[in-house]
Amino acid sequence: MTDVPEGRAVRVSWRVALAARWPAVLRTGWPVLARLAGWSLLEAGQTFLLGYALARALDGGFLAGDTRAGLLWLGAAGLAVVAGAYGTGRVYGAVAALVEPVRDRLVRGVVARGIREGDAGALSGLTQQVELARDALAGVVLVSRSFLFTSVGALIGLCSLDPLLLAVVVPPLLAGTALFAVTLRPLARRQEAFLAADEALAEDLGTVCPGLRDVTAAGAEARVAEATGKLIGAERRAAYALARWGVTRVAALAVGGQLPVVLLLVTAPWLLGHGVTPGALVGALAYVTQSLLPALQNLVHGLGTSGSRLTVILRRLTAQAQAQAQAQASVERRPSGRHAEDTAGRPPRPARLPALSLTAVTFSYGPASTPVLDGFHLDLPAGGHLAVVGPSGIGKSTLAALVAGLLRPDRGSVRVFGRPVEQAAGARVLVPQEAYVHSGTLAENLALYREGPVPEAELLAAAEAVGLTPLLRTLGGPGAPVDPAALSAGERQLIALTRAYLSPAPLALLDEATCHLDPAAEARAERAFANRPGGTLVVVAHRISSARRADRILVMDGARTACGGHEELLRACALYRELVGGWSDPALAPGYADGVDAIAGAGLAGDRGHVVADRAVGQMQTAGDLGDGGSSGRE
């Protein structure tokens, strides 16, 4: 048996399934199609009598001096209009009977796929795509039927008046129709490209807008604006391409519907000289202007919009079915073992690759500015715990922003688990000093970085590990609504920390993310991140105790940057000894080795006007340093 590629097999099976359904559709639809054709014949009769009765009213009535005959012919045309209107009313019922079963089949298919395969897009397919397909199919049936029966009635009428009239009207009509038919496929492709660009922009805005405070806090406005601007540009280009093909529809309408009017007027002397009567010429003009031109307009605008939309929707529904089938097949073939995803949904991590690698990184905030980092090197193994310390303004938060991908180095490379930082968005999570909390429930806030709802047991375990449990109970549980304005800065930080803890990203960056917590709460949160299975932690330290808990400590001080353990740095780094001495105060009671004023207490008691570690002269720690000065060189 010949092997068939997997993707092609999916497409073949889908097309075979569709082909198998068409005979049943046709069998159940024949009576409806016959009824639709019967009522449409009334419209065709109206079209025929419109021009024929007008020609006979002129030639055999008014121009011949027989007013009574002319009025009778006009009365017959009026009765035809009434009968045609009645038939049009019945046509809509027949179209509904034809379209609704198709819609029901699409609904059953979408619902079955959603239930069988857990399709998260089933609701969108049911409420939007299926309804659009139903409306588009109805529009296609209506305009196609109208054009077909109207054209037949008009052409029979022209032939009955004088076959010579067909030679003037039919060629441009066929040319315009053919030109329009040629544009249908490229028009559908452009419309699909525009729809895809619009959806991509909407998805991006849906992600960016709720996180504007995070974007601002992290200083990522320029990068987010650049990424969103690219999506806007893509949608604009797709709209321009769609509009250019729209011009061809106007050309088709001009050739097929308006050119015959011009030709009838230009050739009128020749036609009259070859036996065409004045009434027949007026009837021909009526056929073109009152029947063929409106029918062609409806076909061009209706089929050009509804037809291309129907093609796009059916193609997308087909693509969704293929994607679901391929996803199901990949799940069935997915290997088990230590390289498979763990129960927390975290992706497998490459073996032997450092979690973080900075190579010869140079960065400055402007071409005339002193580099904040100059030829900077750093390697952090997976599972490591690094604390970054140094004077305020030396570049600690700048380093965190580079690792988070919010800033781009002027030179050098930043890699996360072996990948460029721009391609590793899902591998690192940043918790800035200004924590972002949005309205909604507490569970929705905590699951912000997860693709689906977090199981309550996992959520409660994370809250216990990070230290959020007391606040969780105070608010009323995971389902309790959250008012960001009613939370203190420390409470917002605890929510942001737990959210990052629950994220699938293996590398966590805490940029003074615990500055509003007391030492005990800070220690608990940092230990939770350090003990996270497979996790790697980088802490921009707010207190020297953070450095003591870390495996490695990076001391940033321009060219004198040093990296090592606590005891090693105490012996080898004068700046680190100065920082440790500045954070220690012999006047404090024993047990406060971090040099933190005892008034801060436990939990969040010191949050409202928190006291940070005192320096030698008792000054407060300056918050944030994205506007860093100074420079850091090699490790």
XYZ file of C-alpha atoms in Angstrom:
635
model
C 0.000 0.000 0.000
C 1.381 3.426 -0.951
C 2.301 5.643 1.983
C 0.522 8.977 2.107
C 2.089 11.967 3.938
C 0.259 12.770 7.152
C -0.870 16.286 6.193
C -2.080 15.112 2.804
C -3.870 12.177 4.401
C -5.756 14.573 6.660
C -6.765 16.723 3.693
C -7.806 13.685 1.657
C -9.871 12.266 4.508
C -11.586 15.626 5.055
C -12.406 16.001 1.359
C -13.629 12.418 1.163
C -15.896 13.082 4.126
C -17.280 16.199 2.436
C -17.767 14.354 -0.851
C -19.580 11.588 0.963
C -22.020 14.086 2.450
C -22.921 15.886 -0.796
C -25.213 13.154 -2.228
C -27.279 13.246 0.965
C -27.393 17.024 0.813
C -28.537 16.965 -2.811
C -31.160 14.278 -2.183
C -32.701 16.242 0.672
C -32.362 19.534 -1.240
C -33.922 18.620 -4.619
C -37.512 19.449 -3.601
C -36.321 22.769 -2.193
C -34.329 23.524 -5.346
C -37.375 22.726 -7.503
C -39.533 25.071 -5.416
C -36.877 27.770 -5.621
C -36.685 27.420 -9.403
C -40.461 27.552 -9.728
C -40.810 30.816 -7.827
C -37.828 32.242 -9.702
C -39.639 31.640 -13.002
C -42.127 34.337 -11.956
C -39.216 36.774 -11.750
C -38.004 35.634 -15.155
C -41.524 36.183 -16.553
C -41.579 39.663 -15.045
C -38.213 40.426 -16.655
C -39.393 39.142 -20.046
C -42.648 41.152 -20.034
C -40.922 44.333 -18.824
C -39.121 44.974 -22.119
C -41.427 43.029 -24.457
C -44.614 44.782 -23.271
C -42.915 48.190 -23.498
C -41.820 47.489 -27.098
C -45.307 46.318 -28.128
C -46.946 49.260 -26.350
C -44.850 51.615 -28.483
C -44.823 49.809 -31.842
C -48.327 48.399 -31.813
C -49.953 50.942 -29.548
C -48.857 54.534 -29.083
C -46.733 54.930 -32.253
C -49.496 53.220 -34.290
C -52.161 55.492 -32.841
C -53.839 52.743 -30.791
C -53.740 54.102 -27.242
C -55.930 51.300 -25.904
C -53.470 48.615 -27.065
C -50.569 50.561 -25.580
C -52.289 50.826 -22.212
C -53.180 47.129 -22.228
C -49.557 46.192 -22.830
C -48.440 48.499 -20.006
C -51.107 46.945 -17.772
C -49.747 43.500 -18.573
C -46.251 44.697 -17.563
C -47.685 46.005 -14.280
C -49.359 42.665 -13.524
C -46.045 40.940 -14.232
C -44.354 43.183 -11.675
C -46.941 42.221 -9.038
C -46.563 38.518 -9.828
C -42.767 38.841 -9.723
C -42.911 40.533 -6.311
C -45.041 37.684 -4.987
C -42.551 35.163 -6.352
C -39.634 37.051 -4.785
C -41.341 36.858 -1.409
C -41.692 33.095 -1.740
C -38.054 32.809 -2.853
C -36.768 33.817 0.593
C -38.624 30.942 2.226
C -37.145 28.486 -0.266
C -33.642 29.885 0.296
C -34.086 29.503 4.074
C -35.190 25.894 3.604
C -32.072 25.278 1.507
C -29.547 27.079 3.729
C -30.678 26.181 7.263
C -29.939 22.416 6.909
C -26.416 23.314 5.753
C -26.019 25.547 8.803
C -27.281 22.733 11.047
C -24.681 20.356 9.607
C -21.915 22.893 10.226
C -23.125 23.416 13.800
C -23.158 19.677 14.451
C -19.644 19.367 13.036
C -18.279 22.235 15.132
C -19.950 21.005 18.318
C -18.808 17.429 17.710
C -15.227 18.593 17.198
C -15.360 20.762 20.313
C -16.633 17.879 22.453
C -14.506 15.164 20.913
C -11.208 17.029 20.751
C -11.623 19.742 23.388
C -11.462 22.465 20.752
C -11.180 25.802 22.565
C -12.207 27.624 19.383
C -15.490 25.748 19.045
C -17.496 28.609 20.561
C -16.033 31.064 18.033
C -16.734 28.615 15.224
C -20.311 28.195 16.427
C -21.223 31.817 17.128
C -19.284 33.588 14.376
C -17.925 31.440 11.594
C -20.966 29.184 11.203
C -23.379 32.123 11.267
C -21.255 34.009 8.748
C -21.178 30.907 6.546
C -24.983 30.647 6.724
C -25.456 34.325 5.795
C -22.835 34.163 3.046
C -24.361 31.013 1.539
C -27.811 32.616 1.528
C -26.368 35.694 -0.197
C -24.605 33.573 -2.816
C -27.800 31.609 -3.572
C -29.916 34.756 -3.837
C -27.652 36.768 -6.136
C -26.685 33.789 -8.312
C -30.317 32.741 -8.753
C -31.384 36.311 -9.496
C -28.658 36.824 -12.094
C -29.357 33.502 -13.790
C -33.136 33.850 -14.149
C -33.033 37.579 -14.865
C -30.425 37.094 -17.610
C -32.415 34.268 -19.181
C -35.621 36.311 -19.171
C -33.877 39.376 -20.597
C -32.037 37.469 -23.335
C -35.217 35.641 -24.401
C -36.939 39.006 -24.548
C -34.165 40.526 -26.686
C -34.287 37.579 -29.053
C -38.090 37.866 -29.376
C -37.816 41.571 -30.196
C -35.023 41.183 -32.729
C -32.084 38.719 -32.734
C -29.840 41.542 -33.977
C -30.058 43.105 -30.516
C -28.282 40.087 -29.026
C -25.198 40.863 -31.125
C -24.887 44.230 -29.384
C -25.730 43.205 -25.803
C -24.358 39.662 -25.323
C -20.589 40.124 -26.092
C -19.928 42.853 -23.454
C -22.196 41.030 -20.984
C -20.159 37.824 -21.373
C -16.857 39.755 -21.200
C -17.860 41.523 -17.976
C -19.068 38.295 -16.380
C -15.856 36.475 -17.348
C -13.697 39.309 -15.968
C -15.559 39.135 -12.682
C -15.235 35.336 -12.502
C -11.451 35.616 -12.941
C -11.187 37.910 -9.885
C -13.085 35.628 -7.492
C -10.183 33.401 -6.404
C -7.531 36.123 -5.873
C -10.166 38.271 -4.186
C -10.952 35.447 -1.749
C -7.246 35.026 -0.994
C -6.803 38.752 -0.315
C -9.866 38.753 1.892
C -8.509 35.783 3.844
C -5.157 37.553 4.257
C -6.935 40.674 5.499
C -9.004 38.611 7.942
C -5.865 36.869 9.260
C -4.079 40.221 9.697
C -7.086 41.688 11.471
C -7.301 38.708 13.835
C -3.569 38.897 14.587
C -3.884 42.595 15.434
C -6.946 41.989 17.596
C -5.166 39.186 19.469
C -2.119 41.390 20.037
C -4.216 44.288 21.313
C -6.170 41.910 23.531
C -2.866 40.922 25.143
C -1.258 44.364 25.269
C -4.154 46.507 26.472
C -4.805 44.662 29.770
C -1.060 44.796 30.512
C -0.363 48.447 29.745
C 0.611 49.092 33.347
C 3.122 46.237 33.198
C 4.467 47.562 29.902
C 4.921 51.039 31.378
C 6.429 49.727 34.614
C 8.978 47.671 32.681
C 9.817 50.479 30.248
C 8.769 48.400 27.242
C 6.620 51.026 25.511
C 8.890 51.388 22.489
C 9.223 47.660 21.884
C 5.503 46.963 22.277
C 4.671 49.921 20.005
C 7.087 48.575 17.379
C 5.587 45.073 17.469
C 2.011 46.393 17.320
C 2.983 48.801 14.551
C 4.190 45.885 12.431
C 0.808 44.192 12.793
C -0.993 47.422 11.902
C 1.218 47.766 8.831
C 0.460 44.182 7.798
C -3.284 44.821 8.047
C -2.928 48.056 6.071
C -1.049 46.278 3.280
C -3.679 43.517 3.212
C -6.431 46.146 3.001
C -4.670 47.890 0.109
C -4.277 44.591 -1.760
C -7.958 43.822 -1.219
C -8.938 47.289 -2.453
C -6.811 46.947 -5.609
C -8.630 43.772 -6.574
C -11.890 45.525 -5.775
C -11.172 47.871 -8.697
C -11.455 44.947 -11.109
C -15.016 44.355 -9.913
C -15.888 47.918 -10.891
C -14.314 47.304 -14.320
C -16.333 44.101 -14.745
C -19.527 45.970 -13.907
C -18.718 48.739 -16.360
C -17.962 46.302 -19.195
C -20.864 43.917 -18.622
C -23.611 46.287 -17.501
C -22.918 49.822 -18.698
C -21.093 49.251 -21.977
C -24.185 47.564 -23.574
C -26.195 50.768 -22.951
C -23.533 52.826 -24.705
C -23.370 50.364 -27.598
C -27.155 50.379 -28.043
C -27.140 54.177 -28.261
C -24.127 54.323 -30.585
C -25.491 51.639 -32.929
C -29.106 52.907 -32.803
C -29.012 54.391 -36.378
C -27.518 51.189 -37.749
C -30.055 49.025 -35.872
C -32.998 51.129 -37.039
C -31.679 50.906 -40.576
C -31.632 47.107 -40.408
C -35.209 46.588 -39.378
C -35.112 47.078 -35.614
C -38.206 49.042 -34.603
C -38.096 52.029 -32.237
C -40.129 50.077 -29.692
C -37.702 47.137 -29.853
C -34.771 49.532 -29.279
C -36.520 51.097 -26.254
C -37.359 47.601 -24.968
C -33.723 46.565 -25.334
C -32.637 49.622 -23.318
C -35.177 48.673 -20.651
C -33.845 45.104 -20.544
C -30.297 46.337 -20.046
C -30.906 49.214 -17.613
C -33.758 47.735 -15.568
C -32.835 44.033 -15.529
C -29.340 43.067 -16.661
C -27.437 45.954 -15.067
C -29.078 45.595 -11.585
C -28.702 41.812 -11.730
C -25.007 42.129 -12.615
C -24.504 44.722 -9.868
C -26.016 42.361 -7.327
C -23.871 39.512 -8.630
C -20.635 41.514 -8.513
C -21.182 43.071 -5.102
C -23.015 40.127 -3.530
C -20.951 37.237 -4.875
C -17.752 39.269 -4.665
C -18.352 39.812 -0.936
C -20.486 36.891 0.204
C -18.825 34.384 -2.122
C -15.270 35.246 -1.100
C -16.346 35.359 2.554
C -17.961 31.921 2.235
C -14.795 30.537 0.631
C -12.652 31.962 3.422
C -14.882 30.641 6.208
C -15.185 27.150 4.776
C -11.438 27.038 4.229
C -10.838 28.123 7.815
C -13.273 25.546 9.175
C -11.479 22.928 7.096
C -8.097 24.140 8.362
C -9.328 23.974 11.951
C -10.448 20.384 11.433
C -7.068 19.517 9.916
C -5.199 21.210 12.765
C -7.265 19.367 15.345
C -6.639 16.050 13.606
C -2.902 16.715 13.402
C -2.789 17.814 17.053
C -4.607 14.661 18.090
C -2.196 12.553 16.055
C 0.826 14.305 17.588
C -0.560 13.758 21.096
C -0.960 10.045 20.378
C 2.658 9.847 19.152
C 4.124 12.038 21.916
C 6.908 10.165 23.738
C 6.781 9.735 27.468
C 9.662 10.039 29.901
C 11.823 12.776 31.255
C 11.657 14.870 28.049
C 7.863 15.074 28.077
C 6.051 18.022 29.646
C 5.643 17.803 33.405
C 2.314 18.064 35.217
C 2.711 21.813 35.693
C 2.728 22.335 31.920
C 6.346 23.501 31.812
C 8.199 22.746 28.551
C 11.210 20.417 28.568
C 14.493 22.233 29.073
C 17.583 21.585 26.981
C 20.229 19.588 28.791
C 23.657 21.152 29.539
C 22.676 24.571 28.216
C 23.039 27.502 30.622
C 19.779 29.056 31.713
C 21.208 32.500 31.014
C 24.199 33.560 28.951
C 25.339 37.128 28.248
C 28.321 37.439 25.908
C 30.188 40.732 25.401
C 27.022 42.742 26.046
C 27.275 46.505 25.685
C 24.323 48.788 26.291
C 23.779 52.523 26.671
C 20.671 54.694 26.704
C 21.875 56.857 23.831
C 24.781 57.244 21.399
C 26.321 59.999 23.561
C 25.707 58.238 26.884
C 28.251 56.318 28.916
C 27.571 52.600 28.504
C 25.704 51.080 31.422
C 27.137 47.669 30.467
C 30.380 47.452 28.506
C 31.613 44.074 27.268
C 29.644 42.300 29.982
C 29.835 38.485 30.342
C 27.715 36.206 32.511
C 26.766 32.506 32.517
C 24.127 31.099 34.877
C 23.520 27.342 34.909
C 20.008 25.915 34.859
C 18.629 25.630 38.379
C 20.940 28.365 39.646
C 20.086 31.217 42.020
C 21.805 34.547 41.306
C 21.480 37.771 43.314
C 22.466 41.081 41.731
C 23.649 43.825 44.111
C 25.297 47.188 43.750
C 24.784 50.887 44.335
C 21.591 52.465 43.097
C 21.802 53.553 39.463
C 24.628 51.185 38.543
C 22.561 49.139 36.046
C 20.899 46.278 37.962
C 17.425 46.876 36.535
C 18.942 47.505 33.128
C 20.495 44.049 33.298
C 17.112 42.559 34.251
C 15.422 44.372 31.350
C 18.017 43.013 28.911
C 17.492 39.471 30.155
C 13.716 39.951 29.920
C 14.020 41.132 26.316
C 12.609 44.583 27.097
C 15.865 46.230 26.014
C 18.179 45.215 23.203
C 21.958 45.349 23.610
C 23.981 47.623 21.364
C 26.482 44.798 20.944
C 26.782 41.248 22.154
C 24.174 38.558 22.692
C 21.703 37.535 25.395
C 20.558 33.909 25.343
C 18.024 32.086 27.492
C 18.416 28.287 27.492
C 20.492 28.548 24.335
C 17.998 30.647 22.371
C 18.211 34.377 21.580
C 16.226 36.276 24.160
C 13.817 37.543 21.481
C 12.815 33.938 20.755
C 12.529 32.852 24.393
C 9.505 34.857 25.524
C 7.902 31.796 27.110
C 11.076 30.790 28.946
C 11.407 33.791 31.296
C 9.061 35.818 33.434
C 9.822 39.255 34.922
C 8.294 40.608 38.123
C 9.024 44.367 38.265
C 9.007 46.555 41.337
C 5.620 48.059 40.431
C 3.395 44.980 40.452
C 0.408 44.887 38.092
C -2.965 43.568 39.260
C -6.066 43.785 37.074
C -9.734 43.741 37.978
C -11.447 40.361 38.015
C -11.104 37.410 40.345
C -7.952 36.477 42.216
C -7.750 33.216 40.244
C -7.878 35.142 36.949
C -5.003 37.341 38.120
C -2.908 34.362 39.145
C -3.559 32.443 35.896
C -2.598 35.369 33.644
C 0.505 33.572 32.289
C -1.217 30.211 31.850
C -3.126 29.140 28.745
C -6.093 27.817 30.716
C -7.534 27.848 34.226
C -5.163 26.702 36.957
C -6.425 23.758 39.047
C -7.443 25.036 42.459
C -5.153 22.598 44.271
C -2.130 23.859 42.319
C -3.175 27.467 42.892
C -3.530 26.955 46.658
C -0.170 25.168 46.829
C 1.526 28.064 45.014
C -0.144 30.595 47.318
C 1.101 28.664 50.352
C 4.631 28.433 48.976
C 4.951 32.130 48.111
C 3.088 33.379 51.177
C -0.168 34.582 49.601
C -2.445 32.334 51.685
C -3.342 34.943 54.391
C -4.324 37.492 51.737
C -6.198 34.805 49.776
C -8.272 34.014 52.852
C -8.856 37.683 53.612
C -10.161 38.326 50.096
C -12.476 35.306 50.249
C -10.730 32.608 48.215
C -9.532 32.202 44.607
C -12.918 33.162 43.154
C -13.146 36.426 45.097
C -13.148 39.669 43.077
C -10.068 41.864 43.306
C -10.092 45.668 43.499
C -6.521 46.727 42.593
C -6.997 50.171 44.144
C -7.907 48.622 47.513
C -4.708 46.558 47.696
C -1.488 47.754 49.259
C 1.745 47.715 47.290
C 2.944 44.632 49.201
C -0.291 42.767 48.532
C 0.014 43.509 44.831
C 3.588 42.217 44.903
C 2.487 38.957 46.531
C -0.138 38.449 43.798
C 2.421 39.201 41.058
C 4.955 36.837 42.645
C 2.443 33.989 42.874
C 1.398 34.634 39.265
C 5.028 34.338 38.141
C 5.485 31.220 40.290
C 2.553 29.579 38.468
C 3.840 30.550 35.028
C 5.447 27.847 32.836
C 8.593 29.977 32.413
C 11.633 28.231 33.996
C 13.632 31.482 34.440
C 12.212 33.967 36.966
C 13.533 37.557 37.173
C 12.669 39.449 40.356
C 13.606 43.108 39.878
C 13.201 44.434 43.439
C 9.900 42.572 43.339
C 9.834 42.179 47.143
C 10.733 45.745 48.153
C 7.321 46.251 49.820
C 7.525 43.012 51.834
C 9.167 42.573 55.226
C 12.290 40.363 55.477
C 10.386 37.236 56.520
C 7.892 37.492 53.649
C 10.698 38.271 51.215
C 12.686 35.240 52.334
C 9.681 32.966 51.995
C 8.930 34.150 48.448
C 12.542 33.846 47.300
C 12.907 30.366 48.800
C 9.741 29.316 46.947
C 11.218 30.427 43.613
C 14.611 28.887 44.412
C 12.940 25.535 45.201
C 10.631 25.581 42.173
C 11.228 22.305 40.278
C 13.604 22.978 37.392
C 13.459 26.707 38.047
C 16.247 29.276 37.764
C 16.131 32.511 39.762
C 17.706 35.939 39.258
C 17.033 38.487 42.017
C 17.860 42.187 41.853
C 18.354 42.331 45.607
C 16.569 44.849 47.796
C 18.206 43.620 50.995
C 21.577 41.999 51.568
C 19.784 38.960 52.964
C 18.689 38.178 49.397
C 22.336 37.910 48.428
C 23.099 35.598 51.350
C 20.396 33.176 50.180
C 21.736 33.021 46.616
C 24.188 30.470 45.208
C 26.067 33.220 43.391
C 26.185 36.978 43.847
C 26.893 39.496 41.084
C 28.320 42.762 42.391
C 27.926 45.542 39.824
C 30.252 48.513 40.119
C 31.328 49.608 36.701
C 34.597 47.999 35.631
C 35.049 46.361 39.051
C 32.155 43.919 38.583
C 32.660 40.714 40.562
C 30.800 37.417 40.864
C 31.055 34.650 43.458
C 29.727 33.301 46.730
C 29.083 35.333 49.880
C 32.242 34.346 51.756
C 34.387 34.591 48.613
C 33.191 38.129 47.882
C 33.688 39.215 51.479
C 37.346 38.336 51.068
C 37.912 39.554 47.506
C 35.487 42.460 46.824
C 35.812 45.727 48.727
C 32.478 47.058 47.433
C 30.649 43.944 48.643
C 32.213 44.269 52.081
C 31.078 47.906 52.114
C 27.532 46.951 51.113
C 27.352 44.253 53.782
C 28.700 46.617 56.389
C 26.264 49.332 55.362
C 23.328 46.983 55.729
C 24.392 45.739 59.164
C 23.797 47.873 62.226
C 25.274 46.742 65.570
C 22.744 48.880 67.389
C 19.939 46.555 66.372
C 18.958 43.646 68.544
C 20.513 40.224 67.875
C 18.696 38.289 65.204
C 18.317 41.240 62.862
C 21.361 40.386 60.818
C 19.862 42.015 57.739
C 20.018 45.426 59.339
C 16.294 46.012 59.014
C 14.443 48.231 61.428
C 12.426 46.033 63.792
C 9.389 48.258 63.340
C 8.742 46.529 59.979
C 7.474 43.501 61.869
C 6.203 40.359 60.184
C 3.929 39.785 57.238
C 2.931 43.045 55.542
C 2.889 45.266 58.603
C 5.558 47.563 57.248
C 4.049 47.865 53.800
C 2.122 51.137 54.024
C 5.221 53.143 54.853
C 7.778 50.401 54.678
C 11.242 50.715 56.184
C 14.048 49.340 54.076
C 17.498 48.321 55.190
C 19.397 51.240 56.665
C 22.750 52.244 55.296
C 25.540 53.509 57.499
C 24.047 56.994 57.647
C 20.428 55.796 57.761
C 19.357 56.884 54.263
C 16.473 55.149 52.477
C 17.092 52.806 49.532
C 16.201 54.517 46.245
C 13.488 52.653 44.330
C 14.105 51.615 40.738
C 17.078 52.310 38.510
C 15.980 52.060 34.871
C 17.599 55.411 34.363
C 20.941 53.974 35.341
C 24.190 55.767 35.105
C 27.629 54.271 35.473
C 28.894 51.205 33.663
C 29.628 47.571 34.322
C 32.388 45.694 32.601
C 33.579 42.101 32.551
C 32.658 39.627 35.237
